Amino acid sequence: CYSGMYDAIVYDTLAEAKLPSEGFDYIYGRVQLMDSAALVLGGLTGGFIAGLASLRLVYFLSIPLALVPIVALAKFQEPKLHKAHAGMPITQQLATTFRSVLRNPELLPIVVVLVLRSALVYTLYEFSQLWLLALHTQTTYYGVANAILIASTGVGGVVADRLKLSRYTYMLGNVLVMVVAFVGLVVLRTTWPVVLAQFVAASCLIAIYTIFSRLLHDRVGSEIRAGAASAASTVGRLLI
């Protein structure tokens, strides 16, 4: 649900408020920014506390903090657009989702981009430490390198809106920067330039996801919106 549910909720909330879908880039980008900030801050703080005390203390401190989002969730007003349609079993929902994609010539290239993006970004996130191992990086730097990479989630979300990547020429520039970053991962031989290349590549991929998620949601109904985005993410994971 992490990929697909967030953006579907944001899009449906805008739709219920009768706001233009272009606002999705701004709102969802800020959601990603807060998500990224929480992950980075939590990781660095947890590492700091574990260094001073123990991992056991970090675990127990995380329990009350994990209860805080429940309060926010209780006050959250869920959009109701998807409930206007009759509920369907998961198998029927999957069949409807894939049928909608295959029958709509506009949807297929969007889904292909989302699948490829998912495969690339999950490759970076899951295997980023392999570069550090190959470069014999000191283990004390692993936490900082991972924090920099995770920060790309927020940066990419904000960049998608600020740089107006919904425009074709700007998106093309974003793709070119991403390609240069991936080339850097192949040719660079020192730790921090490699970490920077990972950050830039991941930020560009997150920006692509933000724009193409909106394009996907513009073309599917609310009853399959979350499922369509999640399916693209799942297929991307299966590719790696």
PDB file of C-alpha atoms in Angstrom:
ATOM      1  CA  CYS A   1       0.000   0.000   0.000  1.00  0.00           C
ATOM      2  CA  TYR A   2       3.035   2.271   0.500  1.00  0.00           C
ATOM      3  CA  SER A   3       3.278   2.832  -3.236  1.00  0.00           C
ATOM      4  CA  GLY A   4      -0.145   3.421  -4.720  1.00  0.00           C
ATOM      5  CA  MET A   5      -2.214   4.138  -1.611  1.00  0.00           C
ATOM      6  CA  TYR A   6      -0.547   7.455  -0.754  1.00  0.00           C
ATOM      7  CA  ASP A   7      -0.926   8.988  -4.193  1.00  0.00           C
ATOM      8  CA  ALA A   8      -4.465   7.610  -4.658  1.00  0.00           C
ATOM      9  CA  ILE A   9      -5.570   9.238  -1.390  1.00  0.00           C
ATOM     10  CA  VAL A  10      -4.012  12.563  -2.370  1.00  0.00           C
ATOM     11  CA  TYR A  11      -5.603  12.476  -5.831  1.00  0.00           C
ATOM     12  CA  ASP A  12      -9.065  11.511  -4.531  1.00  0.00           C
ATOM     13  CA  THR A  13      -8.888  14.219  -1.860  1.00  0.00           C
ATOM     14  CA  LEU A  14      -8.219  16.835  -4.540  1.00  0.00           C
ATOM     15  CA  ALA A  15     -10.997  15.407  -6.715  1.00  0.00           C
ATOM     16  CA  GLU A  16     -13.541  15.545  -3.873  1.00  0.00           C
ATOM     17  CA  ALA A  17     -12.575  19.152  -3.167  1.00  0.00           C
ATOM     18  CA  LYS A  18     -13.077  19.838  -6.905  1.00  0.00           C
ATOM     19  CA  LEU A  19      -9.536  21.139  -7.259  1.00  0.00           C
ATOM     20  CA  PRO A  20      -7.539  20.778 -10.506  1.00  0.00           C
ATOM     21  CA  SER A  21      -5.475  17.607 -10.738  1.00  0.00           C
ATOM     22  CA  GLU A  22      -2.366  19.695 -11.479  1.00  0.00           C
ATOM     23  CA  GLY A  23      -2.304  20.449  -7.752  1.00  0.00           C
ATOM     24  CA  PHE A  24      -1.382  16.795  -7.209  1.00  0.00           C
ATOM     25  CA  ASP A  25       2.263  17.512  -8.090  1.00  0.00           C
ATOM     26  CA  TYR A  26       2.510  20.095  -5.303  1.00  0.00           C
ATOM     27  CA  ILE A  27       0.585  18.223  -2.597  1.00  0.00           C
ATOM     28  CA  TYR A  28       2.064  14.798  -3.244  1.00  0.00           C
ATOM     29  CA  GLY A  29       5.537  16.290  -3.482  1.00  0.00           C
ATOM     30  CA  ARG A  30       5.089  17.703   0.033  1.00  0.00           C
ATOM     31  CA  VAL A  31       3.833  14.345   1.301  1.00  0.00           C
ATOM     32  CA  GLN A  32       6.999  12.747  -0.055  1.00  0.00           C
ATOM     33  CA  LEU A  33       9.110  15.504   1.518  1.00  0.00           C
ATOM     34  CA  MET A  34       7.633  14.864   4.974  1.00  0.00           C
ATOM     35  CA  ASP A  35       7.967  11.121   4.497  1.00  0.00           C
ATOM     36  CA  SER A  36      11.605  11.491   3.524  1.00  0.00           C
ATOM     37  CA  ALA A  37      12.367  13.862   6.403  1.00  0.00           C
ATOM     38  CA  ALA A  38      10.850  11.406   8.892  1.00  0.00           C
ATOM     39  CA  LEU A  39      12.869   8.481   7.511  1.00  0.00           C
ATOM     40  CA  VAL A  40      16.153  10.398   7.489  1.00  0.00           C
ATOM     41  CA  LEU A  41      15.642  11.972  10.922  1.00  0.00           C
ATOM     42  CA  GLY A  42      14.473   8.676  12.413  1.00  0.00           C
ATOM     43  CA  GLY A  43      17.419   6.749  11.002  1.00  0.00           C
ATOM     44  CA  LEU A  44      20.043   9.252  12.145  1.00  0.00           C
ATOM     45  CA  THR A  45      18.456   9.720  15.578  1.00  0.00           C
ATOM     46  CA  GLY A  46      18.125   5.969  16.075  1.00  0.00           C
ATOM     47  CA  GLY A  47      21.761   5.453  15.148  1.00  0.00           C
ATOM     48  CA  PHE A  48      22.858   8.230  17.510  1.00  0.00           C
ATOM     49  CA  ILE A  49      20.878   6.826  20.455  1.00  0.00           C
ATOM     50  CA  ALA A  50      22.066   3.296  19.718  1.00  0.00           C
ATOM     51  CA  GLY A  51      25.651   4.549  19.745  1.00  0.00           C
ATOM     52  CA  LEU A  52      25.202   6.231  23.124  1.00  0.00           C
ATOM     53  CA  ALA A  53      23.051   3.546  24.758  1.00  0.00           C
ATOM     54  CA  SER A  54      21.762   0.395  23.062  1.00  0.00           C
ATOM     55  CA  LEU A  55      19.492  -0.892  20.309  1.00  0.00           C
ATOM     56  CA  ARG A  56      17.080  -2.076  23.004  1.00  0.00           C
ATOM     57  CA  LEU A  57      16.518   1.529  24.104  1.00  0.00           C
ATOM     58  CA  VAL A  58      15.892   2.609  20.505  1.00  0.00           C
ATOM     59  CA  TYR A  59      13.255  -0.111  20.185  1.00  0.00           C
ATOM     60  CA  PHE A  60      11.381   0.899  23.349  1.00  0.00           C
ATOM     61  CA  LEU A  61      11.523   4.599  22.490  1.00  0.00           C
ATOM     62  CA  SER A  62      10.007   3.862  19.081  1.00  0.00           C
ATOM     63  CA  ILE A  63       6.845   2.335  20.618  1.00  0.00           C
ATOM     64  CA  PRO A  64       5.229   5.581  21.915  1.00  0.00           C
ATOM     65  CA  LEU A  65       6.356   7.442  18.803  1.00  0.00           C
ATOM     66  CA  ALA A  66       4.644   4.828  16.632  1.00  0.00           C
ATOM     67  CA  LEU A  67       1.352   5.587  18.412  1.00  0.00           C
ATOM     68  CA  VAL A  68       1.410   9.269  17.404  1.00  0.00           C
ATOM     69  CA  PRO A  69       0.298   8.653  13.777  1.00  0.00           C
ATOM     70  CA  ILE A  70      -2.772   6.818  15.088  1.00  0.00           C
ATOM     71  CA  VAL A  71      -4.084  10.142  16.439  1.00  0.00           C
ATOM     72  CA  ALA A  72      -3.601  11.799  13.050  1.00  0.00           C
ATOM     73  CA  LEU A  73      -5.198   8.829  11.302  1.00  0.00           C
ATOM     74  CA  ALA A  74      -8.232   9.015  13.586  1.00  0.00           C
ATOM     75  CA  LYS A  75      -8.761  12.646  12.579  1.00  0.00           C
ATOM     76  CA  PHE A  76      -8.131  12.030   8.887  1.00  0.00           C
ATOM     77  CA  GLN A  77     -11.211  12.271   6.669  1.00  0.00           C
ATOM     78  CA  GLU A  78     -10.886   9.543   4.087  1.00  0.00           C
ATOM     79  CA  PRO A  79     -12.039  10.486   0.565  1.00  0.00           C
ATOM     80  CA  LYS A  80     -15.197   8.628  -0.409  1.00  0.00           C
ATOM     81  CA  LEU A  81     -14.968   8.592  -4.205  1.00  0.00           C
ATOM     82  CA  HIS A  82     -13.906   4.945  -4.375  1.00  0.00           C
ATOM     83  CA  LYS A  83     -16.877   3.947  -2.195  1.00  0.00           C
ATOM     84  CA  ALA A  84     -19.310   5.201  -4.815  1.00  0.00           C
ATOM     85  CA  HIS A  85     -18.635   1.947  -6.681  1.00  0.00           C
ATOM     86  CA  ALA A  86     -19.630  -1.512  -5.520  1.00  0.00           C
ATOM     87  CA  GLY A  87     -16.904  -3.438  -3.764  1.00  0.00           C
ATOM     88  CA  MET A  88     -15.260  -6.279  -5.647  1.00  0.00           C
ATOM     89  CA  PRO A  89     -13.026  -9.232  -4.742  1.00  0.00           C
ATOM     90  CA  ILE A  90      -9.290  -8.751  -5.156  1.00  0.00           C
ATOM     91  CA  THR A  91      -9.155 -11.090  -8.168  1.00  0.00           C
ATOM     92  CA  GLN A  92     -11.871  -9.122  -9.929  1.00  0.00           C
ATOM     93  CA  GLN A  93     -10.162  -5.855  -9.065  1.00  0.00           C
ATOM     94  CA  LEU A  94      -6.880  -7.088 -10.538  1.00  0.00           C
ATOM     95  CA  ALA A  95      -8.638  -8.287 -13.676  1.00  0.00           C
ATOM     96  CA  THR A  96     -10.412  -4.918 -14.026  1.00  0.00           C
ATOM     97  CA  THR A  97      -7.153  -3.039 -13.521  1.00  0.00           C
ATOM     98  CA  PHE A  98      -5.213  -4.982 -16.153  1.00  0.00           C
ATOM     99  CA  ARG A  99      -8.151  -4.882 -18.562  1.00  0.00           C
ATOM    100  CA  SER A 100      -8.374  -1.096 -18.202  1.00  0.00           C
ATOM    101  CA  VAL A 101      -4.657  -0.728 -18.931  1.00  0.00           C
ATOM    102  CA  LEU A 102      -4.596  -3.044 -21.932  1.00  0.00           C
ATOM    103  CA  ARG A 103      -7.702  -1.544 -23.524  1.00  0.00           C
ATOM    104  CA  ASN A 104      -6.586   2.069 -23.197  1.00  0.00           C
ATOM    105  CA  PRO A 105      -3.756   2.987 -25.602  1.00  0.00           C
ATOM    106  CA  GLU A 106      -2.993   6.110 -23.539  1.00  0.00           C
ATOM    107  CA  LEU A 107      -2.496   4.122 -20.342  1.00  0.00           C
ATOM    108  CA  LEU A 108      -0.056   1.486 -21.543  1.00  0.00           C
ATOM    109  CA  PRO A 109       3.004   3.760 -22.080  1.00  0.00           C
ATOM    110  CA  ILE A 110       2.340   5.472 -18.731  1.00  0.00           C
ATOM    111  CA  VAL A 111       2.260   2.132 -16.945  1.00  0.00           C
ATOM    112  CA  VAL A 112       5.424   0.989 -18.751  1.00  0.00           C
ATOM    113  CA  VAL A 113       7.247   4.113 -17.527  1.00  0.00           C
ATOM    114  CA  LEU A 114       6.010   3.528 -13.960  1.00  0.00           C
ATOM    115  CA  VAL A 115       7.113  -0.120 -14.048  1.00  0.00           C
ATOM    116  CA  LEU A 116      10.588   0.746 -15.345  1.00  0.00           C
ATOM    117  CA  ARG A 117      10.894   3.569 -12.837  1.00  0.00           C
ATOM    118  CA  SER A 118       9.964   1.191  -9.996  1.00  0.00           C
ATOM    119  CA  ALA A 119      12.539  -1.369 -11.110  1.00  0.00           C
ATOM    120  CA  LEU A 120      15.297   1.261 -11.258  1.00  0.00           C
ATOM    121  CA  VAL A 121      14.510   3.047  -7.997  1.00  0.00           C
ATOM    122  CA  TYR A 122      14.135  -0.188  -6.030  1.00  0.00           C
ATOM    123  CA  THR A 123      17.440  -1.372  -7.488  1.00  0.00           C
ATOM    124  CA  LEU A 124      19.085   1.779  -6.140  1.00  0.00           C
ATOM    125  CA  TYR A 125      17.441   1.558  -2.722  1.00  0.00           C
ATOM    126  CA  GLU A 126      17.924  -2.171  -2.203  1.00  0.00           C
ATOM    127  CA  PHE A 127      21.446  -2.530  -3.624  1.00  0.00           C
ATOM    128  CA  SER A 128      22.985   0.868  -2.857  1.00  0.00           C
ATOM    129  CA  GLN A 129      25.322  -0.603  -0.246  1.00  0.00           C
ATOM    130  CA  LEU A 130      26.899  -2.896  -2.833  1.00  0.00           C
ATOM    131  CA  TRP A 131      28.654   0.152  -4.279  1.00  0.00           C
ATOM    132  CA  LEU A 132      29.938   1.028  -0.819  1.00  0.00           C
ATOM    133  CA  LEU A 133      31.201  -2.506  -0.309  1.00  0.00           C
ATOM    134  CA  ALA A 134      32.963  -2.507  -3.678  1.00  0.00           C
ATOM    135  CA  LEU A 135      34.655   0.792  -2.815  1.00  0.00           C
ATOM    136  CA  HIS A 136      35.740  -0.508   0.631  1.00  0.00           C
ATOM    137  CA  THR A 137      33.866   2.303   2.371  1.00  0.00           C
ATOM    138  CA  GLN A 138      34.184   2.459   6.153  1.00  0.00           C
ATOM    139  CA  THR A 139      31.066   1.078   7.817  1.00  0.00           C
ATOM    140  CA  THR A 140      30.751   4.246   9.931  1.00  0.00           C
ATOM    141  CA  TYR A 141      29.755   6.099   6.754  1.00  0.00           C
ATOM    142  CA  TYR A 142      26.995   3.701   5.728  1.00  0.00           C
ATOM    143  CA  GLY A 143      24.314   5.430   7.791  1.00  0.00           C
ATOM    144  CA  VAL A 144      25.089   8.857   6.349  1.00  0.00           C
ATOM    145  CA  ALA A 145      25.201   7.480   2.796  1.00  0.00           C
ATOM    146  CA  ASN A 146      21.823   5.801   3.289  1.00  0.00           C
ATOM    147  CA  ALA A 147      20.330   8.983   4.763  1.00  0.00           C
ATOM    148  CA  ILE A 148      21.470  10.957   1.711  1.00  0.00           C
ATOM    149  CA  LEU A 149      19.892   8.396  -0.606  1.00  0.00           C
ATOM    150  CA  ILE A 150      16.587   8.325   1.314  1.00  0.00           C
ATOM    151  CA  ALA A 151      16.478  12.136   1.185  1.00  0.00           C
ATOM    152  CA  SER A 152      16.012  11.792  -2.578  1.00  0.00           C
ATOM    153  CA  THR A 153      12.381  10.804  -1.927  1.00  0.00           C
ATOM    154  CA  GLY A 154      11.562  14.272  -0.661  1.00  0.00           C
ATOM    155  CA  VAL A 155      13.819  16.163  -3.055  1.00  0.00           C
ATOM    156  CA  GLY A 156      12.405  14.366  -6.093  1.00  0.00           C
ATOM    157  CA  GLY A 157       8.828  15.076  -5.022  1.00  0.00           C
ATOM    158  CA  VAL A 158       9.487  18.804  -4.592  1.00  0.00           C
ATOM    159  CA  VAL A 159      11.547  19.059  -7.790  1.00  0.00           C
ATOM    160  CA  ALA A 160       8.690  17.595  -9.848  1.00  0.00           C
ATOM    161  CA  ASP A 161       6.491  20.562  -8.946  1.00  0.00           C
ATOM    162  CA  ARG A 162       9.080  23.342  -8.663  1.00  0.00           C
ATOM    163  CA  LEU A 163      10.718  22.618 -12.024  1.00  0.00           C
ATOM    164  CA  LYS A 164       7.371  21.998 -13.774  1.00  0.00           C
ATOM    165  CA  LEU A 165       8.435  18.589 -15.016  1.00  0.00           C
ATOM    166  CA  SER A 166       4.968  18.018 -16.452  1.00  0.00           C
ATOM    167  CA  ARG A 167       6.285  19.990 -19.443  1.00  0.00           C
ATOM    168  CA  TYR A 168       7.823  17.712 -22.047  1.00  0.00           C
ATOM    169  CA  THR A 169      11.118  19.570 -22.470  1.00  0.00           C
ATOM    170  CA  TYR A 170      11.682  19.825 -18.726  1.00  0.00           C
ATOM    171  CA  MET A 171      10.962  16.144 -18.239  1.00  0.00           C
ATOM    172  CA  LEU A 172      13.422  15.345 -21.022  1.00  0.00           C
ATOM    173  CA  GLY A 173      16.054  17.377 -19.165  1.00  0.00           C
ATOM    174  CA  ASN A 174      15.276  15.414 -16.006  1.00  0.00           C
ATOM    175  CA  VAL A 175      15.787  12.142 -17.878  1.00  0.00           C
ATOM    176  CA  LEU A 176      19.123  13.334 -19.287  1.00  0.00           C
ATOM    177  CA  VAL A 177      20.354  14.268 -15.799  1.00  0.00           C
ATOM    178  CA  MET A 178      19.274  10.816 -14.587  1.00  0.00           C
ATOM    179  CA  VAL A 179      21.208   9.104 -17.382  1.00  0.00           C
ATOM    180  CA  VAL A 180      24.345  11.089 -16.515  1.00  0.00           C
ATOM    181  CA  ALA A 181      23.949  10.042 -12.873  1.00  0.00           C
ATOM    182  CA  PHE A 182      23.651   6.375 -13.831  1.00  0.00           C
ATOM    183  CA  VAL A 183      26.756   6.674 -15.999  1.00  0.00           C
ATOM    184  CA  GLY A 184      28.490   8.134 -12.962  1.00  0.00           C
ATOM    185  CA  LEU A 185      27.637   5.010 -10.987  1.00  0.00           C
ATOM    186  CA  VAL A 186      29.548   3.004 -13.572  1.00  0.00           C
ATOM    187  CA  VAL A 187      32.653   5.154 -13.980  1.00  0.00           C
ATOM    188  CA  LEU A 188      33.170   6.765 -10.560  1.00  0.00           C
ATOM    189  CA  ARG A 189      35.557   5.062  -8.150  1.00  0.00           C
ATOM    190  CA  THR A 190      35.275   7.065  -4.902  1.00  0.00           C
ATOM    191  CA  THR A 191      32.566   6.869  -2.248  1.00  0.00           C
ATOM    192  CA  TRP A 192      31.001  10.309  -1.993  1.00  0.00           C
ATOM    193  CA  PRO A 193      30.764  11.032  -5.735  1.00  0.00           C
ATOM    194  CA  VAL A 194      29.031   7.633  -6.054  1.00  0.00           C
ATOM    195  CA  VAL A 195      26.642   8.507  -3.210  1.00  0.00           C
ATOM    196  CA  LEU A 196      25.897  11.825  -4.915  1.00  0.00           C
ATOM    197  CA  ALA A 197      25.215  10.007  -8.200  1.00  0.00           C
ATOM    198  CA  GLN A 198      22.838   7.644  -6.379  1.00  0.00           C
ATOM    199  CA  PHE A 199      21.045  10.617  -4.824  1.00  0.00           C
ATOM    200  CA  VAL A 200      20.663  12.452  -8.147  1.00  0.00           C
ATOM    201  CA  ALA A 201      19.475   9.340 -10.016  1.00  0.00           C
ATOM    202  CA  ALA A 202      16.948   8.469  -7.299  1.00  0.00           C
ATOM    203  CA  SER A 203      15.668  12.073  -7.120  1.00  0.00           C
ATOM    204  CA  CYS A 204      15.064  12.097 -10.874  1.00  0.00           C
ATOM    205  CA  LEU A 205      13.209   8.766 -10.653  1.00  0.00           C
ATOM    206  CA  ILE A 206      10.998  10.024  -7.812  1.00  0.00           C
ATOM    207  CA  ALA A 207      10.201  13.135  -9.864  1.00  0.00           C
ATOM    208  CA  ILE A 208       9.202  10.917 -12.787  1.00  0.00           C
ATOM    209  CA  TYR A 209       6.966   8.886 -10.491  1.00  0.00           C
ATOM    210  CA  THR A 210       5.210  12.016  -9.205  1.00  0.00           C
ATOM    211  CA  ILE A 211       4.323  13.259 -12.686  1.00  0.00           C
ATOM    212  CA  PHE A 212       3.391   9.913 -14.194  1.00  0.00           C
ATOM    213  CA  SER A 213       1.316   8.937 -11.160  1.00  0.00           C
ATOM    214  CA  ARG A 214      -0.893  11.943 -11.844  1.00  0.00           C
ATOM    215  CA  LEU A 215      -1.123  11.019 -15.524  1.00  0.00           C
ATOM    216  CA  LEU A 216      -2.194   7.512 -14.491  1.00  0.00           C
ATOM    217  CA  HIS A 217      -4.790   8.738 -11.992  1.00  0.00           C
ATOM    218  CA  ASP A 218      -6.175  11.179 -14.569  1.00  0.00           C
ATOM    219  CA  ARG A 219      -7.075   8.205 -16.752  1.00  0.00           C
ATOM    220  CA  VAL A 220      -8.434   5.600 -14.317  1.00  0.00           C
ATOM    221  CA  GLY A 221     -11.475   5.487 -12.064  1.00  0.00           C
ATOM    222  CA  SER A 222     -11.259   5.863  -8.303  1.00  0.00           C
ATOM    223  CA  GLU A 223     -12.285   2.216  -7.809  1.00  0.00           C
ATOM    224  CA  ILE A 224      -8.995   0.961  -9.301  1.00  0.00           C
ATOM    225  CA  ARG A 225      -6.765   3.985  -8.715  1.00  0.00           C
ATOM    226  CA  ALA A 226      -4.723   2.605  -5.820  1.00  0.00           C
ATOM    227  CA  GLY A 227      -4.614  -0.864  -7.379  1.00  0.00           C
ATOM    228  CA  ALA A 228      -3.275   0.398 -10.691  1.00  0.00           C
ATOM    229  CA  ALA A 229      -0.399   2.315  -9.083  1.00  0.00           C
ATOM    230  CA  SER A 230       0.404  -0.565  -6.721  1.00  0.00           C
ATOM    231  CA  ALA A 231       0.385  -3.077  -9.596  1.00  0.00           C
ATOM    232  CA  ALA A 232       2.963  -1.024 -11.515  1.00  0.00           C
ATOM    233  CA  SER A 233       5.147  -0.852  -8.409  1.00  0.00           C
ATOM    234  CA  THR A 234       4.806  -4.598  -7.781  1.00  0.00           C
ATOM    235  CA  VAL A 235       5.713  -5.539 -11.342  1.00  0.00           C
ATOM    236  CA  GLY A 236       8.772  -3.274 -11.046  1.00  0.00           C
ATOM    237  CA  ARG A 237       9.883  -5.162  -7.938  1.00  0.00           C
ATOM    238  CA  LEU A 238       9.385  -8.477  -9.703  1.00  0.00           C
ATOM    239  CA  LEU A 239      11.665  -7.304 -12.519  1.00  0.00           C
ATOM    240  CA  ILE A 240      14.594  -6.891 -10.130  1.00  0.00           C
TER     241      ILE A 240
END
